[in-house]
Coordinates of C-alpha atoms in Angstrom, one line a residue:
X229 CA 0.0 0.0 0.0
X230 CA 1.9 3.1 -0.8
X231 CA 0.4 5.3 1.6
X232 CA 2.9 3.0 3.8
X233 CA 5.7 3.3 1.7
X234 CA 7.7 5.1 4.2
X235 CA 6.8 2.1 7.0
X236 CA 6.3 -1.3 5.5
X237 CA 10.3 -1.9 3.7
X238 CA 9.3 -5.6 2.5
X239 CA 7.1 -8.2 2.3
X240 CA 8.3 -11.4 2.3
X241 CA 6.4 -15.0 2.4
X242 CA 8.2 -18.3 3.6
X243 CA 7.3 -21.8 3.3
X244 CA 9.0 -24.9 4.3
X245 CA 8.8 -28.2 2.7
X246 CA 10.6 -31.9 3.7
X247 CA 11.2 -34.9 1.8
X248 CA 9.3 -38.0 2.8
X249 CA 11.1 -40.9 4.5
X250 CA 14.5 -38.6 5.0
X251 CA 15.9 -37.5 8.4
X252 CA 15.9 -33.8 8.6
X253 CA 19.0 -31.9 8.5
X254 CA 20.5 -32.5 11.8
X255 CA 20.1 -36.2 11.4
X256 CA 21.5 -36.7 8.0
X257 CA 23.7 -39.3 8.1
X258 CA 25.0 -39.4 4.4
X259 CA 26.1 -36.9 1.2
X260 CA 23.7 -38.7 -0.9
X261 CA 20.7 -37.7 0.8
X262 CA 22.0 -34.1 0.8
X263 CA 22.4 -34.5 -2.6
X264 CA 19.3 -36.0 -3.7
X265 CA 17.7 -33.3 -2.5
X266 CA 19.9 -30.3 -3.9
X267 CA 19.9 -32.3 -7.5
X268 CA 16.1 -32.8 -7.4
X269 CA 15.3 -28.9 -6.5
X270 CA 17.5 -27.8 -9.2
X271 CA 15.9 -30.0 -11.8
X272 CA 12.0 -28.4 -11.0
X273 CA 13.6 -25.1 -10.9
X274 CA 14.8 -25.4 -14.5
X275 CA 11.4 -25.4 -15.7
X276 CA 11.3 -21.3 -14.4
X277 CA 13.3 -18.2 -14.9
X278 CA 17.1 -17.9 -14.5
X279 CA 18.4 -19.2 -11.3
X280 CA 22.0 -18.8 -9.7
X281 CA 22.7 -22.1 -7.8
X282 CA 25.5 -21.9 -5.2
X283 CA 26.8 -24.5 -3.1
X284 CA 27.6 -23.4 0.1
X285 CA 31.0 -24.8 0.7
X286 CA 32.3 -23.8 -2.5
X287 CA 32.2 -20.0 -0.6
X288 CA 34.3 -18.5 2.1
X289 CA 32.5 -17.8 5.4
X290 CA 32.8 -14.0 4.7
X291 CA 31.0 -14.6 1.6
X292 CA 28.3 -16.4 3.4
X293 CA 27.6 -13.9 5.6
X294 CA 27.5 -11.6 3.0
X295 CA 24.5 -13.5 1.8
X296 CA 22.9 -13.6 5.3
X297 CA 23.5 -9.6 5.6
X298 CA 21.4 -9.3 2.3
X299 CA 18.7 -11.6 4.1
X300 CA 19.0 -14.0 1.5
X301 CA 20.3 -17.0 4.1
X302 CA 19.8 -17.8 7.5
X303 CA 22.5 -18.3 9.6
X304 CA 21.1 -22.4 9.9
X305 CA 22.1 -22.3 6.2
X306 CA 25.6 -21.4 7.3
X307 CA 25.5 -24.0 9.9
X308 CA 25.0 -26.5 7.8
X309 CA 27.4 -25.5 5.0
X310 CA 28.8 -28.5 4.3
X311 CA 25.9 -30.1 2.4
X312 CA 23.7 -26.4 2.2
X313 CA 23.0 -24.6 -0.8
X314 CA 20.7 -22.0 -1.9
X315 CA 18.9 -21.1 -5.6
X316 CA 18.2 -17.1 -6.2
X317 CA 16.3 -16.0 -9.2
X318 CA 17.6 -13.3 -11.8
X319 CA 16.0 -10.3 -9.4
X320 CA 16.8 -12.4 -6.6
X321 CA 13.5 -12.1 -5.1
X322 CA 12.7 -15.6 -4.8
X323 CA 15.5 -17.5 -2.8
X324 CA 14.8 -21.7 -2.4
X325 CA 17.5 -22.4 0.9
X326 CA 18.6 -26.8 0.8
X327 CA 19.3 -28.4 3.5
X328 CA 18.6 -25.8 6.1
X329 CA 16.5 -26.2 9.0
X330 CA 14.2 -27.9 6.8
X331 CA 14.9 -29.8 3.9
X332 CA 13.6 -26.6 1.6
X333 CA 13.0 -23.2 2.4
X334 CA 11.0 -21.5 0.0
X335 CA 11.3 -17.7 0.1
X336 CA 10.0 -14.9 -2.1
X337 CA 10.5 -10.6 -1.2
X338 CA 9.6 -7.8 -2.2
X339 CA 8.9 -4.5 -1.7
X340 CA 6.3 -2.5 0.3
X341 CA 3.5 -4.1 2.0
X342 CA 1.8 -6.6 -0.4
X343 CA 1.8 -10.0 1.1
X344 CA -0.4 -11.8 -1.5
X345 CA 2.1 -10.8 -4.1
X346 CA 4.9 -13.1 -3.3
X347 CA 2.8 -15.8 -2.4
X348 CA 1.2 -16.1 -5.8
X349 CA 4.9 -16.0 -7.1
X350 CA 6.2 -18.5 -4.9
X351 CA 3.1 -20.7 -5.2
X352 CA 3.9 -21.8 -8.9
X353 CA 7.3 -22.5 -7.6
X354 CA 6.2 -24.9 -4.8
X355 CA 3.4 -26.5 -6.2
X356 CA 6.0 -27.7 -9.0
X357 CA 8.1 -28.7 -6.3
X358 CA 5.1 -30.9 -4.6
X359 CA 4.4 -32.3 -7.9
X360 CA 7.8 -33.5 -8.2
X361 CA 9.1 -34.8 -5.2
X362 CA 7.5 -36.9 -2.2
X363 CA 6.8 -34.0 0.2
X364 CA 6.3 -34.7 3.6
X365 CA 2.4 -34.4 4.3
X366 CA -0.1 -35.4 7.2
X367 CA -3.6 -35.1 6.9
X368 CA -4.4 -33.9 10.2
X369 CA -1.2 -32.4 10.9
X370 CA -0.3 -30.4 7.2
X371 CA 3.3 -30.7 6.3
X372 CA 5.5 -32.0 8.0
X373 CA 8.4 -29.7 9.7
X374 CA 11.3 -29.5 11.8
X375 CA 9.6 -27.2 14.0
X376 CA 6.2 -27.9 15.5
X377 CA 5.7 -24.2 15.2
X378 CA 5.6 -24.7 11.3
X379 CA 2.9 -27.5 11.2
X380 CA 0.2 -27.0 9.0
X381 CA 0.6 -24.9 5.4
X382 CA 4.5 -23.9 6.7
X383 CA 4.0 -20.8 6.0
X384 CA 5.7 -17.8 7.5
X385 CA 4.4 -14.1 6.1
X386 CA 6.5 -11.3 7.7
X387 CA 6.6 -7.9 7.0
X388 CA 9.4 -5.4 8.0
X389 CA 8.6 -2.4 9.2
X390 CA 10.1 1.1 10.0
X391 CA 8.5 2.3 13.8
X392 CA 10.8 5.2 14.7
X393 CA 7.7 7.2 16.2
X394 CA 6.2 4.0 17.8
X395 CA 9.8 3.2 19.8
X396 CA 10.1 7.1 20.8
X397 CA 6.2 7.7 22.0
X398 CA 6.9 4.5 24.0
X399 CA 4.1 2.2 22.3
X400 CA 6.2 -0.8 21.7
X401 CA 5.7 -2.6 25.0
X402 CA 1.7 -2.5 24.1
X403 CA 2.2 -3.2 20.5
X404 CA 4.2 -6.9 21.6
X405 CA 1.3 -7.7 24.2
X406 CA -1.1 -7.5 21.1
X407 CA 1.2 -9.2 18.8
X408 CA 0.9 -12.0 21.3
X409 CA -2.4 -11.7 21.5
X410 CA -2.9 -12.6 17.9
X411 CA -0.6 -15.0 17.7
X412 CA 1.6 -12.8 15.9
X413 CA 5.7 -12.5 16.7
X414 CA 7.8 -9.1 16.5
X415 CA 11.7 -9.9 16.1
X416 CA 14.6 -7.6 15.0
X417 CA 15.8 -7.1 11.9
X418 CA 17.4 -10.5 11.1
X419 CA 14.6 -12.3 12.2
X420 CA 14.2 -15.0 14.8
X421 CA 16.9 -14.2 18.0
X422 CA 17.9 -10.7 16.6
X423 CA 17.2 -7.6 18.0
X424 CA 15.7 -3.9 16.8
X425 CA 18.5 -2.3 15.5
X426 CA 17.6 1.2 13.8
X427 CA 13.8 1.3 14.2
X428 CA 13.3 -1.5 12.2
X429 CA 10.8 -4.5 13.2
X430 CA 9.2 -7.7 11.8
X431 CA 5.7 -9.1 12.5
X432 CA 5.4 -12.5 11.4
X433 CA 2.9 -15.2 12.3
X434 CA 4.1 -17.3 14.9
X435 CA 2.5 -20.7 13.6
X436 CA 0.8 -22.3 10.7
X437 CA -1.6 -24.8 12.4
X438 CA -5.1 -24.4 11.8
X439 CA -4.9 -21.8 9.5
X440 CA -4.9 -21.6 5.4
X441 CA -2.2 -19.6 3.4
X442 CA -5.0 -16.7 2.7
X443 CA -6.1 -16.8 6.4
X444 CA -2.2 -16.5 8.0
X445 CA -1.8 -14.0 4.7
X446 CA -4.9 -12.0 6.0
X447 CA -4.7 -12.2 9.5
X448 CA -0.5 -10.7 9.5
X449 CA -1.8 -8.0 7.2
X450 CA -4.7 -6.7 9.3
X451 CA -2.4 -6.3 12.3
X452 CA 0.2 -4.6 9.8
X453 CA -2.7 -2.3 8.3
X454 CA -3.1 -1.3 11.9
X455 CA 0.0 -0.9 13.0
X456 CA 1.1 1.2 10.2
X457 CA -1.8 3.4 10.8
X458 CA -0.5 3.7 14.5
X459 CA 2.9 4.8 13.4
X460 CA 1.5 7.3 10.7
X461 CA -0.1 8.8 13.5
X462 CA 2.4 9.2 15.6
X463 CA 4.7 10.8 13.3
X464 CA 2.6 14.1 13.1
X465 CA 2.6 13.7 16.8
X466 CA 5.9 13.6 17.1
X467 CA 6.4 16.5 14.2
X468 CA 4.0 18.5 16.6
X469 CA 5.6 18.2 19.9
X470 CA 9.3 18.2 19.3
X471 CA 10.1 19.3 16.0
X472 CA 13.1 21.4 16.8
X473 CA 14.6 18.5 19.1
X474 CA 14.1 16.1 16.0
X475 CA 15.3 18.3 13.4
X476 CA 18.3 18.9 15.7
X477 CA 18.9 15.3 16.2
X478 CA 18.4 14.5 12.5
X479 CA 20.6 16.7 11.1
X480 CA 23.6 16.2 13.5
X481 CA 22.8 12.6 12.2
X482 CA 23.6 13.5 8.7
X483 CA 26.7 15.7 10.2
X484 CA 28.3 12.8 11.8
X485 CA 27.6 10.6 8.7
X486 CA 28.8 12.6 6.4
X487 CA 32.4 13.9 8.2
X488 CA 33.0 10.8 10.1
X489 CA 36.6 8.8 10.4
X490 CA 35.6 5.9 11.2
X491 CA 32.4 4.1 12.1
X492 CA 31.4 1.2 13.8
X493 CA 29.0 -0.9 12.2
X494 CA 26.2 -0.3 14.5
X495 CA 26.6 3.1 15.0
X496 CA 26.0 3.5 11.2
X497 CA 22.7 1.3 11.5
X498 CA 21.9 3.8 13.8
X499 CA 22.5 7.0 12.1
X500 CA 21.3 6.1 8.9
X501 CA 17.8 5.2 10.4
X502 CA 18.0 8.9 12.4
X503 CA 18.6 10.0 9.1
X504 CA 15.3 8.3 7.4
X505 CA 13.5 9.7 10.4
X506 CA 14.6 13.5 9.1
X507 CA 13.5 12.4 5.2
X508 CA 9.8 11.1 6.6
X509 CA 9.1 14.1 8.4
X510 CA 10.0 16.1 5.6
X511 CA 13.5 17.7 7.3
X512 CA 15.6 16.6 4.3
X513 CA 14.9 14.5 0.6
X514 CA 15.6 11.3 -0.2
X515 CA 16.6 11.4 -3.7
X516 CA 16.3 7.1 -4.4
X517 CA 15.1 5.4 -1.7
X518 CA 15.7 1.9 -2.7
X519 CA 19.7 3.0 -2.6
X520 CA 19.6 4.1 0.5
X521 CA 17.9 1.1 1.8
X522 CA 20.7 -1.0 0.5
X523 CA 23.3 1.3 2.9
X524 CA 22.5 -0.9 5.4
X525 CA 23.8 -4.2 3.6
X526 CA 26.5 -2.3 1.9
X527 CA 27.9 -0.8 5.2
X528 CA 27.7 -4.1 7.4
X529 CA 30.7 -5.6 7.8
X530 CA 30.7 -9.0 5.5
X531 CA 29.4 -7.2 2.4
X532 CA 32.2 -4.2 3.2
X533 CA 34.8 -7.0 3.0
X534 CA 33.5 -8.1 0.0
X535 CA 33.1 -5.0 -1.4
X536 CA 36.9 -3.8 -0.8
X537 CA 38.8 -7.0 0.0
X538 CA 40.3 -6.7 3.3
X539 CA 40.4 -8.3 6.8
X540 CA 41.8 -5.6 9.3
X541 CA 39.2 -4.3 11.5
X542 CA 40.7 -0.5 11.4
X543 CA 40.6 -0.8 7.8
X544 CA 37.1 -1.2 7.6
X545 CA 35.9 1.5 10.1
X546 CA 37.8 3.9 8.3
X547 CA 36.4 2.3 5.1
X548 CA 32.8 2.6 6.4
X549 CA 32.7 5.8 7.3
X550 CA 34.5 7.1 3.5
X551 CA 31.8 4.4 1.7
X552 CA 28.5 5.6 3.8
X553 CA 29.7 9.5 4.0
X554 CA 29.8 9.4 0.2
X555 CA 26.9 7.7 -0.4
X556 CA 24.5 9.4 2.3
X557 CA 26.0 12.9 0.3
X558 CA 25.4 11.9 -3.2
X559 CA 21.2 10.5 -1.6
X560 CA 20.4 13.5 1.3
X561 CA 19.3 16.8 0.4
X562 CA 18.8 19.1 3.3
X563 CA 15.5 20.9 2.7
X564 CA 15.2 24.5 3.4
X565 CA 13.0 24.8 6.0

């Protein structure tokens, strides 16, 4: 919905699927397994568009969590990176993870808050993948995962969201106790066992039992709708009550970004998000968006390395703070107010 452009980042729907008769990943005994599974994937996945395959052990650990900062992996992927690999489309929107916590993790993103969108992509993908291999299924108890909490359709539908003015006017505490409520889960920017870094926040369902795809699909996005609603509201509160505070603090924000030495990797998280605070209430313009979204994978410290090659930790808080000061100059422009 684009009146939420500037609160719902992505959209992203999950499902998780396991092969009939094999132990799941922490029980897999043998390569060929592992393999069977990878090859089998790959081969209903050639039937759609272009797909980079990468085998997990064929990369460095750096380049690993490279992929994990871009939330393409989990870090269960990584665990297992001996007999892991992962598929990701030409747009790399659609991510299928092997041999992760489940046998397949089927993944599709995108942007703003539209949930139904990359389910409908994602479905042709699975249903193919159901056609062609024995998927685990129950008929009372829906497919079968490694977690009880995905029982059912193994769906997870998460949208992440930017709640600067909910985390300042203190609502947060309330907003969890509701999320509970409705059987709904708010964790940090990583996902599951992260925390809020930067405002940012993502409300998932917390199980799949009981429920269809277009009931867990509706249900998340109601409690978005309203939550987005909430913060939209509480931005012109906030614009109302302490505009000269946040202007201040927004700007000295974009001062520190932009003359910096060095800077530590959350600190930057930090700063760039005080930053998108100033641009949604208007203080300064954000000339592309999706760019500046991508700062934060850019600046964090696997995708740095890979960016400029090196290892030594001064080098890359000096080289953070020259990559994000350029970038944040060439993307902010200070509005006259």
């Amino acid at each position: 919905m684009e009146i939420f452009d500037s609160i719902a980042i992505s959209s992203r729907i999950r499902l998780a699927r396991n092969v009939r008769g094999l132990k799941f990943y922490t029980k897999l005994d043998n390569d060929e397994d592992a393999n069977y599974i990878t090859s089998s994937v790959m081969e209903v996945l050639e039937d759609f568009d272009v797909f980079n395959f990468l085998s997990l052990n064929e990369l460095s650990l750096n380049e690993c969590n490279a992929l994990f900062e871009q939330h393409l992996i989990s870090r269960e992927l990584i665990a297992n990176k001996d007999i892991s690999s992962l598929a990701i489309s030409e747009d790399e929107k659609i991510i299928v993870m092997i041999n992760e916590e489940d046998h397949i993790r089927e993944q599709c993103l995108e942007s703003g808050f539209n949930l139904y969108k990359p389910f409908r992509r994602l479905s042709k993908i699975d249903d193919a993948i159901l056609q062609k291999l024995p998927i685990a299924f129950d008929e009372e108890l829906g497919f079968i995962t490694a977690s009880p909490s995905n029982l059912g359709t193994g769906m997870r539908a998460s949208v992440m969201l930017f709640l600067p003015a909910l985390e300042r006017t203190l609502k947060l505490a309330e907003l969890f106790e509701r999320a509970g409520n409705a059987g709904l889960t708010i964790r940090g920017i990583y996902g599951e066992g992260s925390s809020a870094t930067g405002y940012y926040y993502q409300i998932s369902n917390q199980g799949s039992f009981g429920l269809s795809e277009n009931q867990i699909i509706d249900k998340v996005s109601e409690f978005i709708y309203s939550v987005c609603s909430e913060e939209k509201e509480m931005r012109e509160v906030l614009l109302e009550n302490e505009k000269d505070g946040l202007l201040d603090e927004t700007m000295r924000a974009y001062g520190v970004l932009t003359n910096c030495h060095s800077l530590e990797e959350t600190e930057m998280m930090e700063l760039l998000s005080k930053i998108k605070l100033g641009c949604v209430l208007g203080f300064m313009q954000l000339e592309d968006e999706k760019q500046f979204q991508k700062l934060y994978t850019e600046g964090s410290s696997a995708n740095l390395k890979e960016i400029f090659g090196f290892e030594d930790k001064k080098k890359e808080i000096i080289k953070r703070a020259e990559y994000i000061s350029s970038k944040v100059k060439a993307l902010i422009k200070i509005k006259k107010l």
